XYZ file of C-alpha atoms in Angstrom:
489
model
C 0.000 0.000 0.000
C 1.286 3.438 -0.882
C 2.177 5.642 2.107
C 1.020 9.251 2.399
C 1.711 12.143 4.710
C -1.510 13.659 6.025
C -2.109 17.156 7.303
C -3.974 17.493 10.609
C -7.096 18.146 10.215
C -35.389 26.581 6.885
C -38.094 24.736 5.041
C -38.704 26.533 1.713
C -41.895 26.374 -0.299
C -41.854 24.378 -3.507
C -41.966 26.541 -6.601
C -41.481 25.977 -10.298
C -40.663 29.578 -11.022
C -37.075 30.423 -11.967
C -35.672 33.089 -9.701
C -37.105 31.575 -6.515
C -34.971 31.319 -3.382
C -32.030 29.031 -4.042
C -30.091 26.663 -1.840
C -28.412 29.222 0.412
C -24.973 27.752 1.135
C -22.909 29.962 -1.171
C -21.722 27.033 -3.303
C -21.963 26.116 -6.997
C -22.192 29.643 -8.379
C -21.103 27.885 -11.564
C -21.594 24.161 -12.262
C -19.325 22.099 -10.038
C -16.380 20.269 -11.570
C -14.512 17.242 -10.291
C -14.007 13.482 -10.549
C -16.238 10.607 -9.433
C -15.045 7.000 -9.396
C -18.333 5.257 -10.265
C -18.318 5.142 -14.089
C -14.811 3.691 -14.264
C -14.535 1.659 -11.045
C -17.974 0.993 -9.574
C -17.537 -0.699 -6.182
C -13.797 -1.304 -6.633
C -12.816 1.512 -4.266
C -9.953 2.037 -1.821
C -7.888 4.724 -0.152
C -5.141 4.244 -2.733
C -7.604 4.806 -5.581
C -8.823 8.083 -4.084
C -5.399 9.413 -3.160
C -3.650 8.351 -6.368
C -6.458 9.831 -8.465
C -6.364 13.098 -6.536
C -2.594 13.292 -6.974
C -2.929 12.618 -10.702
C -5.515 15.397 -11.028
C -3.091 17.816 -9.402
C -0.040 16.615 -11.346
C -1.786 16.655 -14.728
C -3.309 20.102 -14.289
C -6.907 18.901 -14.099
C -7.251 20.590 -10.720
C -6.013 23.898 -12.104
C -8.509 23.982 -14.978
C -11.299 23.651 -12.409
C -11.862 19.979 -11.550
C -12.007 20.636 -7.822
C -13.864 17.772 -6.139
C -12.628 14.186 -5.683
C -15.763 12.145 -5.009
C -15.924 8.677 -3.479
C -19.113 6.980 -4.650
C -20.876 3.908 -3.233
C -19.419 0.829 -1.456
C -17.191 2.537 1.110
C -19.003 1.723 4.365
C -19.211 -1.198 6.769
C -22.538 -0.620 8.494
C -22.916 1.503 11.613
C -21.340 1.733 15.033
C -23.449 1.036 18.123
C -24.068 4.780 18.471
C -25.667 4.811 15.018
C -22.934 6.632 13.114
C -21.588 5.316 9.823
C -18.544 3.064 9.952
C -16.012 3.058 7.081
C -14.687 -0.205 5.682
C -11.247 -0.177 7.285
C -9.916 -2.853 4.937
C -10.463 -0.446 2.050
C -9.726 2.729 4.028
C -7.345 1.744 6.853
C -6.751 5.310 8.051
C -10.409 6.295 7.927
C -12.155 9.036 6.002
C -10.753 12.122 7.725
C -7.281 11.091 6.558
C -8.532 10.924 2.970
C -10.059 14.382 3.301
C -6.883 15.800 4.831
C -4.730 14.601 1.957
C -7.134 15.846 -0.706
C -7.376 19.202 1.069
C -3.577 19.397 1.152
C -3.686 19.285 -2.659
C -6.096 22.215 -2.738
C -9.147 20.158 -3.688
C -12.462 19.232 -2.098
C -13.504 15.794 -0.854
C -16.858 14.301 -1.806
C -18.718 11.284 -0.442
C -21.888 9.343 -1.205
C -25.011 8.126 0.533
C -28.625 7.443 -0.402
C -31.973 8.823 0.754
C -33.057 5.269 1.421
C -32.627 2.404 3.861
C -29.726 1.188 1.722
C -27.471 2.666 -0.915
C -27.787 1.394 -4.472
C -25.108 -1.239 -3.759
C -26.983 -2.242 -0.574
C -24.766 -0.585 2.009
C -26.203 1.471 4.881
C -28.345 4.365 3.647
C -29.126 7.646 5.380
C -32.940 7.666 5.420
C -33.895 8.335 9.044
C -30.257 9.077 9.952
C -29.907 12.443 8.241
C -28.680 14.496 11.203
C -26.272 11.838 12.463
C -24.820 11.214 9.014
C -24.521 14.884 8.095
C -22.583 15.483 11.309
C -20.372 12.481 10.553
C -19.602 13.752 7.058
C -18.795 17.194 8.431
C -16.519 15.731 11.113
C -14.594 13.873 8.412
C -14.026 17.078 6.439
C -16.397 16.262 3.587
C -17.067 19.115 1.138
C -19.581 17.438 -1.207
C -22.373 14.901 -0.778
C -23.861 12.889 -3.629
C -27.228 11.698 -2.299
C -28.889 8.866 -4.227
C -32.445 7.496 -4.440
C -32.235 3.731 -3.936
C -34.335 1.774 -1.435
C -36.401 4.835 -0.569
C -39.149 2.700 1.025
C -41.818 4.060 -1.273
C -41.242 7.688 -0.335
C -41.649 8.937 -3.902
C -44.469 9.324 -6.372
C -45.143 13.045 -6.170
C -42.968 16.148 -5.710
C -44.101 16.806 -2.130
C -43.018 13.374 -0.901
C -39.647 13.490 -2.647
C -39.059 17.079 -1.565
C -39.657 16.236 2.094
C -37.276 13.278 1.962
C -34.423 15.222 0.356
C -35.038 18.389 2.353
C -34.181 16.558 5.583
C -30.598 16.007 4.473
C -30.380 19.555 3.110
C -31.315 20.953 6.513
C -28.982 18.553 8.302
C -26.023 19.529 6.110
C -26.665 23.237 6.575
C -26.958 22.782 10.333
C -23.451 21.307 10.542
C -22.017 24.757 9.852
C -19.685 23.287 7.234
C -20.214 24.301 3.589
C -21.083 20.996 1.888
C -22.206 21.005 -1.727
C -25.441 19.007 -1.883
C -25.797 16.949 -5.057
C -29.191 15.234 -5.201
C -29.374 12.093 -7.314
C -33.043 11.131 -7.624
C -32.781 10.426 -11.379
C -35.424 12.966 -12.399
C -38.241 11.293 -10.465
C -41.015 13.664 -9.443
C -39.680 16.553 -11.570
C -36.814 17.788 -9.331
C -36.126 20.710 -11.673
C -39.362 22.246 -10.349
C -38.382 22.194 -6.667
C -34.845 20.992 -5.942
C -33.198 24.389 -6.433
C -34.589 25.459 -3.054
C -32.727 22.686 -1.215
C -29.833 21.432 -3.383
C -26.937 22.685 -5.492
C -27.633 20.170 -8.256
C -30.091 17.406 -9.017
C -29.771 14.441 -11.313
C -32.439 14.911 -13.913
C -32.318 11.590 -15.806
C -31.476 7.942 -15.392
C -27.850 6.824 -15.255
C -25.637 7.477 -18.253
C -23.911 4.758 -20.274
C -20.905 5.014 -22.585
C -22.903 5.045 -25.841
C -23.771 7.886 -28.154
C -27.322 6.999 -29.224
C -28.369 3.446 -28.441
C -31.953 2.645 -27.395
C -32.094 0.443 -24.293
C -35.128 -0.984 -22.501
C -33.414 -0.196 -19.187
C -33.749 3.505 -20.041
C -37.387 3.429 -21.142
C -38.268 7.125 -21.427
C -37.320 9.255 -24.423
C -37.627 12.895 -25.389
C -40.549 14.677 -23.691
C -41.516 11.464 -21.853
C -38.632 12.304 -19.536
C -40.690 15.068 -17.927
C -42.855 12.533 -16.096
C -40.799 9.362 -16.268
C -41.835 6.920 -13.528
C -38.788 4.701 -14.090
C -35.832 6.801 -15.328
C -33.666 3.682 -15.324
C -30.057 3.410 -16.413
C -27.988 2.717 -19.556
C -29.155 6.060 -20.954
C -27.172 7.241 -23.982
C -25.790 10.727 -24.501
C -28.444 11.667 -27.059
C -31.226 10.175 -24.931
C -30.178 12.461 -22.078
C -29.822 15.536 -24.300
C -33.231 15.022 -25.885
C -34.881 14.724 -22.472
C -33.063 17.662 -20.926
C -33.899 20.214 -23.622
C -37.355 20.522 -22.035
C -36.085 21.447 -18.562
C -32.657 22.976 -19.038
C -33.845 26.523 -18.340
C -34.301 25.489 -14.697
C -30.537 25.620 -14.152
C -29.241 28.806 -12.568
C -26.322 29.872 -10.357
C -26.437 27.860 -7.150
C -28.586 25.038 -8.584
C -28.010 22.936 -11.710
C -29.627 20.185 -13.752
C -27.190 17.266 -13.504
C -26.901 15.187 -16.683
C -24.660 12.614 -14.891
C -20.892 12.148 -14.926
C -18.840 12.388 -18.103
C -17.930 9.232 -20.024
C -14.992 10.855 -21.860
C -12.056 8.441 -21.801
C -13.976 5.226 -21.164
C -13.730 4.025 -24.764
C -17.325 3.443 -25.821
C -17.622 6.436 -28.150
C -15.612 8.026 -30.942
C -13.552 11.181 -30.581
C -16.252 13.255 -32.302
C -18.916 11.766 -30.040
C -16.897 12.578 -26.933
C -16.394 16.148 -28.189
C -20.169 16.433 -28.617
C -20.731 14.942 -25.157
C -18.349 17.428 -23.515
C -19.689 20.398 -25.475
C -23.308 19.714 -24.618
C -22.710 19.011 -20.912
C -20.717 22.250 -20.644
C -23.114 24.450 -22.592
C -26.246 22.959 -20.995
C -24.651 23.811 -17.631
C -24.456 20.334 -16.201
C -21.890 19.678 -13.489
C -18.710 18.349 -15.111
C -17.519 15.263 -13.252
C -14.779 13.239 -14.920
C -15.814 9.583 -14.886
C -12.717 7.812 -16.175
C -9.352 6.608 -14.869
C -7.344 9.830 -14.654
C -4.154 7.875 -13.986
C -4.193 6.346 -17.485
C -5.777 9.218 -19.394
C -5.064 9.294 -23.141
C -4.103 12.404 -25.098
C -7.401 12.901 -26.923
C -9.450 12.586 -23.741
C -7.120 14.993 -21.949
C -7.495 17.617 -24.671
C -11.286 17.287 -24.560
C -11.487 17.594 -20.775
C -9.165 20.620 -20.666
C -10.363 22.618 -23.696
C -10.376 26.187 -22.300
C -12.964 27.547 -24.739
C -15.464 24.814 -23.809
C -14.800 25.082 -20.077
C -15.404 28.836 -20.361
C -18.952 28.030 -21.557
C -19.507 25.829 -18.522
C -18.114 28.347 -16.049
C -19.665 31.460 -17.595
C -20.899 33.545 -14.637
C -24.273 34.274 -16.252
C -25.156 30.611 -15.733
C -27.561 30.481 -18.689
C -27.885 27.141 -20.472
C -28.144 27.061 -24.242
C -31.633 26.440 -25.636
C -32.555 24.165 -28.519
C -34.004 26.317 -31.300
C -34.855 23.568 -33.756
C -34.518 19.832 -34.369
C -35.130 17.875 -37.581
C -35.078 14.205 -38.455
C -32.874 13.359 -41.446
C -32.649 10.298 -43.746
C -29.087 9.453 -42.660
C -30.077 7.185 -39.770
C -28.127 4.546 -37.855
C -29.018 0.881 -37.401
C -31.468 1.854 -34.674
C -33.346 4.220 -36.991
C -31.971 7.310 -35.265
C -30.733 10.394 -37.100
C -31.347 14.085 -36.463
C -29.807 17.548 -36.558
C -30.300 20.259 -33.942
C -29.341 23.875 -33.357
C -28.792 25.481 -29.961
C -28.009 29.043 -28.938
C -27.935 31.115 -25.793
C -26.621 34.245 -24.184
C -23.322 34.481 -22.313
C -21.834 37.132 -20.059
C -20.290 40.271 -21.561
C -22.879 40.295 -24.349
C -21.519 37.187 -26.097
C -23.616 34.359 -27.560
C -23.032 30.619 -27.880
C -24.138 28.592 -30.903
C -23.933 24.805 -31.215
C -24.766 22.865 -34.373
C -25.335 19.205 -33.468
C -25.326 16.422 -36.038
C -26.601 13.085 -34.728
C -26.837 11.643 -38.252
C -24.485 9.022 -39.673
C -23.014 11.314 -42.365
C -21.382 14.715 -42.112
C -23.933 17.416 -42.796
C -24.009 20.952 -44.144
C -25.808 22.867 -41.398
C -26.717 26.485 -40.919
C -28.216 28.809 -38.344
C -29.832 32.081 -39.325
C -29.440 35.205 -37.239
C -33.198 35.125 -36.704
C -32.977 31.654 -35.153
C -29.852 32.376 -33.114
C -31.310 35.529 -31.576
C -34.924 34.410 -31.306
C -35.006 35.340 -27.612
C -34.026 38.904 -28.521
C -36.872 39.208 -31.021
C -35.630 37.107 -33.925
C -34.858 38.656 -37.274
C -36.324 42.013 -36.292
C -34.051 42.319 -33.248
C -31.082 44.639 -32.990
C -28.885 41.589 -32.350
C -29.919 39.923 -35.617
C -29.362 43.172 -37.496
C -25.814 43.492 -36.141
C -22.548 41.905 -37.241
C -20.897 39.318 -34.979
C -17.377 37.910 -34.969
C -17.455 34.102 -34.953
C -14.995 32.038 -32.878
C -14.638 28.269 -33.309
C -14.356 26.679 -29.851
C -12.601 23.501 -31.018
C -10.199 24.952 -33.603
C -7.437 25.465 -31.023
C -7.710 22.013 -29.470
C -4.513 20.818 -27.812
C -2.569 18.542 -30.211
C -1.952 14.953 -29.130
C 1.799 15.577 -29.090
C 1.426 18.360 -26.532
C -1.068 16.415 -24.424
C 1.285 13.444 -24.367
C 4.132 15.616 -23.097
C 1.972 16.548 -20.111
C 0.713 13.013 -19.526
C 4.083 11.314 -19.889
C 5.912 13.806 -17.685
C 3.166 13.816 -15.028
C 2.790 17.485 -15.843
C 6.181 18.530 -14.491
C 7.745 19.393 -17.840
C 4.868 19.265 -20.278
C 3.143 22.543 -19.481
C 5.888 24.658 -21.056
C 4.764 23.324 -24.438
C 1.087 23.886 -23.655
C 0.964 27.667 -23.267
C -1.134 28.058 -26.408
C -3.659 25.392 -25.342
C -3.882 25.165 -21.541
C -5.630 27.668 -19.263
C -4.827 27.835 -15.550
C -8.083 28.938 -13.938
C -6.432 29.219 -10.527
C -4.202 32.011 -11.866
C -7.122 33.827 -13.509
C -10.756 32.764 -13.346
C -12.767 31.997 -16.460
C -14.914 35.061 -15.806
C -11.867 37.327 -15.561
C -10.282 35.691 -18.589
C -13.339 36.309 -20.738
C -13.529 39.892 -19.490
C -9.869 40.258 -20.506
C -10.641 38.788 -23.962
C -8.233 35.877 -23.538
C -7.874 34.032 -26.840
C -7.661 30.634 -25.140
C -11.199 31.126 -23.854
C -12.572 32.877 -26.915
C -11.524 30.229 -29.420
C -10.223 30.880 -32.930
C -11.825 33.574 -35.053
C -13.105 31.991 -38.259
C -15.259 34.729 -39.766
C -18.101 37.165 -39.266
C -21.848 36.637 -39.115
C -23.133 39.621 -41.040
C -26.361 41.426 -40.184
C -29.329 39.140 -40.887
C -26.811 36.573 -42.116
C -26.503 32.804 -41.784
C -23.847 30.840 -39.923
C -22.868 27.853 -42.072
C -20.732 24.836 -41.192
C -19.890 21.297 -42.218
C -20.598 19.258 -39.095
C -19.049 15.796 -38.631
C -21.258 12.749 -38.200
C -22.151 12.330 -34.528
C -20.391 15.617 -33.897
C -20.782 19.307 -33.210
C -19.502 22.660 -34.293
C -19.485 25.076 -31.374
C -19.032 28.832 -31.588
C -18.786 31.945 -29.469
C -20.258 35.067 -31.070
C -19.107 38.529 -30.046
C -20.323 41.868 -31.436
C -17.931 42.938 -34.178
C -17.355 46.328 -32.563
C -16.315 44.789 -29.218
C -12.815 45.072 -27.778
C -10.315 42.960 -29.678
C -9.236 39.686 -28.099
C -5.833 39.591 -26.475
C -3.324 36.854 -25.872
C -1.933 36.329 -22.369
C 1.795 35.811 -22.052
C 1.659 33.326 -19.196
C -0.344 30.380 -17.952
């Protein structure tokens, strides 16, 4: 076993109206970022896994682009002590949980843990239903900064928003009463429409069934599709990326600073999708303002996955202080369908801080497609083609054109970051040196992307979009301050 040196260590009314009182713990002003072990490891957890992964995140610069939380998912406990408090599995975690937290804190990151609002967790370990105050105090005493709170074995306490709200509100109150800021990540899979009420008690809420590492594969274990997801009685699991996107377009406007629709952890790096599909996955999670939780083995990360996870221009969409998710403006079925009969194209747009706009052209068809977005469609929320925005000229910046080359990513990965960053100045953004908000305000080219043209007044943005891929753009008024290049990381 590797050795480590450790440092010492009010009920709100339910409302579906955006702008209501949010979870008041001062956390998640932008969607949280971090790493969760579940997608890659499941129940195969240990102290070494947590500590080695945290160290890798620091060494490889993932921490410094914003991936702050290291989250231990299910399967860590060994029942309860006689006094009712949770007992860690000391075979897996011989020094206990506070030691894990201390080491992660020493790296400048936050420590996350898992429980369930049920008698048992999903893997049938001790759950927190009926033990909310005791368990919240235990988590706080261990130095926990983040709680993922699942929905398994809830003893029938679901079926309408009031019942689910009451069950999850108990842990919210208990966490707040500890006096320790703990980000509260609800995971009730979209049951009972959490986007209508969870923002009063939680910092994020899972809004669909569990993700799987497929782009667009129907699966009976994820039975609801498209608008059915609004009232899905069994959200399930094995939900593909496109299944989740097509369900979330109906509720995404519920996200706002302090409370976010959670589309589940990222699958980038796990091998089930192509590079273009992973780019689409990352782009949509970032621009729809989902939390960004890496779900792969960060100790064996490959170059392409690293460059996707650290793309500054995409992360700047996620961490934009306005907190506004992009909105789907149109969607069309096309003849170029896959073996499951699925094929469509979609266009999204939305406002960003500093007067910028985001545009995403999504091609879920099997062939590359010529796609376009008119100014009237892009700026429909401003009044469409009669709006001042549509009648203005906009500079267009491609958010993937300056993607880190594999050769540069490999220098970072192979040197454990110690020597590789000198070659990455034109591709890597250190958000601990300057925040994404400040970088955008300073017109940093790494965050803006690469200028590829101008959308003229009442014009049309045109692009060739790869199969199962996206083209993503930032638009800025043509008369805005010119972008500038920083001289240092």
